[in-house]
Short mmCIF file of N, CA and C in Angstrom, two decimals:
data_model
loop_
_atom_site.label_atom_id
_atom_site.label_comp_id
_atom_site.label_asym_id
_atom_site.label_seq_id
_atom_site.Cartn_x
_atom_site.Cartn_y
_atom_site.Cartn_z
N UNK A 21 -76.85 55.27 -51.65
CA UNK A 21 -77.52 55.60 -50.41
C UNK A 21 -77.23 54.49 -49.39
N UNK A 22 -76.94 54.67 -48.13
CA UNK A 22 -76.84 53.85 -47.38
C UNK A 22 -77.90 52.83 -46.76
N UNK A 23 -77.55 51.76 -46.21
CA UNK A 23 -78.79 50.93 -45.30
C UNK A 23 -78.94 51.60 -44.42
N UNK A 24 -80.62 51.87 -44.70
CA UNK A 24 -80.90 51.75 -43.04
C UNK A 24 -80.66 50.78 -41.93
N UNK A 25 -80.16 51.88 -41.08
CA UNK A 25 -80.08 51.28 -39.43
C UNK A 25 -81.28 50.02 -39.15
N UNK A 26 -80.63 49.20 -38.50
CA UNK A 26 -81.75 47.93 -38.23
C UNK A 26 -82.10 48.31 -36.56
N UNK A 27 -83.63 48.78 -36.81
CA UNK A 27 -83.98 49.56 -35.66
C UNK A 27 -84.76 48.47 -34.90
N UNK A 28 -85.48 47.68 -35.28
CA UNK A 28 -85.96 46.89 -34.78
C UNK A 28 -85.77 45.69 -33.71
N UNK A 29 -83.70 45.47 -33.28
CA UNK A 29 -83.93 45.04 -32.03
C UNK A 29 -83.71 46.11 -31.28
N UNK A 30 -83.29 47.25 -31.27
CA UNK A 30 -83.69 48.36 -29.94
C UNK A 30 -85.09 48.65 -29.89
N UNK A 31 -86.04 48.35 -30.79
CA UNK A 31 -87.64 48.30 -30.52
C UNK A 31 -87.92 46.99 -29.89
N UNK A 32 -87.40 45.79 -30.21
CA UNK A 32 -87.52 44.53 -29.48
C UNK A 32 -87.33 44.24 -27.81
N UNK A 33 -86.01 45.39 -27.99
CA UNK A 33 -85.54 45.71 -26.69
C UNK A 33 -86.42 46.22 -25.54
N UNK A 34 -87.46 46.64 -25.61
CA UNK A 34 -88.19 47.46 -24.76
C UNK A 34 -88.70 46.75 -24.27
N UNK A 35 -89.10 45.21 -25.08
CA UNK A 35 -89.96 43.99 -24.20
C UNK A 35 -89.97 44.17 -22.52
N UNK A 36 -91.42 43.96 -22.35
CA UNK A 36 -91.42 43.96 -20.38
C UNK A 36 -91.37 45.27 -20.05
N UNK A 37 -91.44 46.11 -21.24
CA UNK A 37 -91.48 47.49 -19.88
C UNK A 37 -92.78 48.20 -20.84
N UNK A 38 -93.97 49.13 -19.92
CA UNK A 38 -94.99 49.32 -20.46
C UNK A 38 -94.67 50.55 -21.25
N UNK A 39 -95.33 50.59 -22.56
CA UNK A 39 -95.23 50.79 -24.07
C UNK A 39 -96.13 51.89 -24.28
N UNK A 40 -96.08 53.11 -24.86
CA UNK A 40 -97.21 54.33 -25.16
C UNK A 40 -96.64 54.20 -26.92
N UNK A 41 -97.66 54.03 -27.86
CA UNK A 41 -97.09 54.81 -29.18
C UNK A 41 -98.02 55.38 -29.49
N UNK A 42 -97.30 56.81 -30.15
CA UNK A 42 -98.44 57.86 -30.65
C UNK A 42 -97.53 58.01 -31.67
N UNK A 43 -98.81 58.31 -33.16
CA UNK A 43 -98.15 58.35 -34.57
C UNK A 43 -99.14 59.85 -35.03
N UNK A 44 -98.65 60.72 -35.36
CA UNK A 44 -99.70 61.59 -35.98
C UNK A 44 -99.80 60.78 -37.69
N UNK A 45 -101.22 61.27 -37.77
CA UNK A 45 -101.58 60.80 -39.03
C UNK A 45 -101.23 61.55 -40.28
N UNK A 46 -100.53 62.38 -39.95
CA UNK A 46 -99.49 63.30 -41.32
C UNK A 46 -98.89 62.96 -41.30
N UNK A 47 -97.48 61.99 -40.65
CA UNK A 47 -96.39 61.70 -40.67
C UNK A 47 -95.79 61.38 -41.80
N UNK A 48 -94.75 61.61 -41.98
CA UNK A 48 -93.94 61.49 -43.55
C UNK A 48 -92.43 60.79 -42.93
N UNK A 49 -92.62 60.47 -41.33
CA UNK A 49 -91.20 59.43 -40.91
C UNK A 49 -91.95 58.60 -40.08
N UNK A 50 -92.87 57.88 -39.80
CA UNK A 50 -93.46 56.67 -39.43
C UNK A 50 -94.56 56.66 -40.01
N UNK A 51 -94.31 55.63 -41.04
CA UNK A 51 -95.21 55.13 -42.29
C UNK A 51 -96.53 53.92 -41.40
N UNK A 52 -97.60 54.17 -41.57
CA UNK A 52 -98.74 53.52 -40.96
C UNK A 52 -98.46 52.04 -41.10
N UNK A 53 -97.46 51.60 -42.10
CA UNK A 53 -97.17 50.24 -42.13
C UNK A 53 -96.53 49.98 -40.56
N UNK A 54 -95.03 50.39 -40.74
CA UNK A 54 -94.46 50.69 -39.49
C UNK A 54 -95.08 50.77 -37.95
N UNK A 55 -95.79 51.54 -38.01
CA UNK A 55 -96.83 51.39 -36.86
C UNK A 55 -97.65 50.59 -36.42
N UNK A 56 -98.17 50.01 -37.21
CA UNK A 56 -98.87 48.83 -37.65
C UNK A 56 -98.11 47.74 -37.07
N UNK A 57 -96.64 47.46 -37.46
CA UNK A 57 -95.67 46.59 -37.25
C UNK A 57 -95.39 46.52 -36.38
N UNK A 58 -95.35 47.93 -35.31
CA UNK A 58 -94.76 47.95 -33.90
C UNK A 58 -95.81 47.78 -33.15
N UNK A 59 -97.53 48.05 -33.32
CA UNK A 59 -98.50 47.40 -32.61
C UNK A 59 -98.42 45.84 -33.06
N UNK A 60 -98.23 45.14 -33.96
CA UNK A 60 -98.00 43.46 -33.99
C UNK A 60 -97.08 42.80 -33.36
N UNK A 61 -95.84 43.65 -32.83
CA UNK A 61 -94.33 43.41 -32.19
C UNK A 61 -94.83 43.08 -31.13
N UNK A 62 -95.95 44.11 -30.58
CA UNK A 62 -96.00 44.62 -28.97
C UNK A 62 -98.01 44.46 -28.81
N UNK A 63 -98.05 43.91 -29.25
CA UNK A 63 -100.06 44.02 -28.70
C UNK A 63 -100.32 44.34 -27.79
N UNK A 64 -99.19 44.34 -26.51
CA UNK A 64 -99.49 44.80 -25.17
C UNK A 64 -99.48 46.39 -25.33
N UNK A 65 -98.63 46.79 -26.30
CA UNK A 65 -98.38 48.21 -25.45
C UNK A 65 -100.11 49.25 -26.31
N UNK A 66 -99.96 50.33 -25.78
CA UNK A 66 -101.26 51.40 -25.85
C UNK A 66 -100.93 52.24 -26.90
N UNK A 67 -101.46 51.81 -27.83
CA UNK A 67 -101.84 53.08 -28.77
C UNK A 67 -102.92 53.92 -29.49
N UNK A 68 -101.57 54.98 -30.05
CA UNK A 68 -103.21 55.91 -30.51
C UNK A 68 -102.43 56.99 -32.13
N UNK A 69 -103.40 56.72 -32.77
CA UNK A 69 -103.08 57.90 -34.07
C UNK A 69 -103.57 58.79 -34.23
N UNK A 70 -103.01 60.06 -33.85
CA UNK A 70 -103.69 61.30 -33.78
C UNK A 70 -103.72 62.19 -34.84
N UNK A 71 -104.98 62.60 -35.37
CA UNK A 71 -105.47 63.06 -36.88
C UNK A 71 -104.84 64.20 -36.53
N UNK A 72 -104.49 64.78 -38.06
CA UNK A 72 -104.48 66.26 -38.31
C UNK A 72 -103.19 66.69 -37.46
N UNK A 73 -102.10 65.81 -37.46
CA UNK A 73 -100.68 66.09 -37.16
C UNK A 73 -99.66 65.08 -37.84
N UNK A 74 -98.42 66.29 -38.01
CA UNK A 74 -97.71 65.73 -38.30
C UNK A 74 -96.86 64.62 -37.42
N UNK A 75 -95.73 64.59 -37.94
CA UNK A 75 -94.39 63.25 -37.27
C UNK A 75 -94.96 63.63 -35.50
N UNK A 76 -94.81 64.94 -34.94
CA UNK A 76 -95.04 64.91 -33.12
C UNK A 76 -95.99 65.65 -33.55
N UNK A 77 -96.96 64.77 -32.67
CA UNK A 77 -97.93 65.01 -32.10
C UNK A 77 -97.88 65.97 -30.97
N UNK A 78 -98.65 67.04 -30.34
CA UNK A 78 -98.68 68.21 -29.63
C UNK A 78 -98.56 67.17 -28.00
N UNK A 79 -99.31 66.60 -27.99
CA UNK A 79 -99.52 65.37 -26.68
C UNK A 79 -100.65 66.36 -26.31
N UNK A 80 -101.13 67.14 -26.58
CA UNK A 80 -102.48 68.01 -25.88
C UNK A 80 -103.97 67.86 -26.72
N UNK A 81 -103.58 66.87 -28.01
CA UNK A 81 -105.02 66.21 -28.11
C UNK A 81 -105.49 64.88 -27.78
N UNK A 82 -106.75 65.02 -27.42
CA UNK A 82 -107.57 64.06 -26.62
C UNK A 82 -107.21 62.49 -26.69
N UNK A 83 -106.93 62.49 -27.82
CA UNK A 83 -106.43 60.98 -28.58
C UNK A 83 -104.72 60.86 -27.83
N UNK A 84 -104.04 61.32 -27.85
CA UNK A 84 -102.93 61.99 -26.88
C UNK A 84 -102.61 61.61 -25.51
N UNK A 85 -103.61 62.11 -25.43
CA UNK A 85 -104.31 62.33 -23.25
C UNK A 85 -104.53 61.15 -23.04
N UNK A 86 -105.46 60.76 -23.96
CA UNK A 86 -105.96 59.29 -23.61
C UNK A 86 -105.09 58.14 -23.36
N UNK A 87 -104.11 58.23 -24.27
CA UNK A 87 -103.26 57.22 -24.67
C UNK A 87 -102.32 57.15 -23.61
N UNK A 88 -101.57 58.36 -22.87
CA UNK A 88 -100.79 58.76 -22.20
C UNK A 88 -101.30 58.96 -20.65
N UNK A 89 -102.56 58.84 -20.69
CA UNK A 89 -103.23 58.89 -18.99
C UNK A 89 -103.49 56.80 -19.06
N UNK A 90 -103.22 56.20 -20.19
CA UNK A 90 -103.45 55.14 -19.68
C UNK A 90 -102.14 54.02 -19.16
N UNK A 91 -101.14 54.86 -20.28
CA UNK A 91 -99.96 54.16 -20.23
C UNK A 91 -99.42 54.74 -18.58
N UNK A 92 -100.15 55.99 -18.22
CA UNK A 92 -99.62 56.02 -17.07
C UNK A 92 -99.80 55.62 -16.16
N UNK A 93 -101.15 54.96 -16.09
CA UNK A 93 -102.10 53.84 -15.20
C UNK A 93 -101.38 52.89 -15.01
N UNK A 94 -100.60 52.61 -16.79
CA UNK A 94 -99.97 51.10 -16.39
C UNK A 94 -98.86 51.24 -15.70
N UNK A 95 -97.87 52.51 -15.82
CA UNK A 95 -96.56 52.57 -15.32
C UNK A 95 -96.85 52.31 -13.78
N UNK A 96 -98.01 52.95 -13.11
CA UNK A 96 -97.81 53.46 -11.74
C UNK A 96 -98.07 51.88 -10.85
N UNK A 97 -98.84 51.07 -12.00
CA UNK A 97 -99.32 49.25 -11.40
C UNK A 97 -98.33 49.01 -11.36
N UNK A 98 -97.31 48.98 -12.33
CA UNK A 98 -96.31 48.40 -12.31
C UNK A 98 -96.42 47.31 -13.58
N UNK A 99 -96.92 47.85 -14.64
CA UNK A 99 -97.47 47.13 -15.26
C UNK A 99 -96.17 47.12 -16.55
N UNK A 100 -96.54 45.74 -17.61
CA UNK A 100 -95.31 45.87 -18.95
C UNK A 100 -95.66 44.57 -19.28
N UNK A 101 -95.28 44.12 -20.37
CA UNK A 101 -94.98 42.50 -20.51
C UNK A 101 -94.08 41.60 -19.98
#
C-alpha cells in the first residue's frame, strides 16, 4: 500500500487566512484525532462537529450555520492569523 500524501503543509499553508472546519461526527475520512490536530495547528480558525452526519455535512444544520455565519463575520473584517 502506498504512503500517504503528506497533507499537512498544504494545511499549514492556509496560515493568515480565516479558517471554517466542519467534521460530521460519522465520518469514516476525518478521524476526530485529525480534527483535533487541525484545531491545535490553527486555534484561530472556527469550528464545529456536526452530529448525526457523515464525511459532508449538509451545511443546513444549526451547528453548520453557526460555524459558517461566523467564519463569515471574520472574512468580511478582514479577519485570519
Amino acid at each position: 500500500m502506498p504512503e500517504p500524501a503528506p497533507l499537512w503543509p498544504l494545511f499549514d499553508a492556509l496560515a493568515g487566512l480565516p479558517l471554517c472546519l466542519l467534521r460530521g461526527a460519522n465520518s469514516d475520512l476525518l478521524s476526530p484525532g485529525t480534527f483535533a490536530a487541525m484545531q491545535a495547528r490553527r486555534p484561530d480558525a472556527i469550528a464545529a462537529e456536526v452530529a448525526d452526519r457523515g464525511h459532508v455535512p449538509f451545511l443546513d444544520e444549526p451547528e453548520s450555520l453557526a460555524a459558517l455565519g461566523r467564519w463569515l463575520d471574520l472574512c468580511r473584517r478582514g479577519g485570519g492569523a
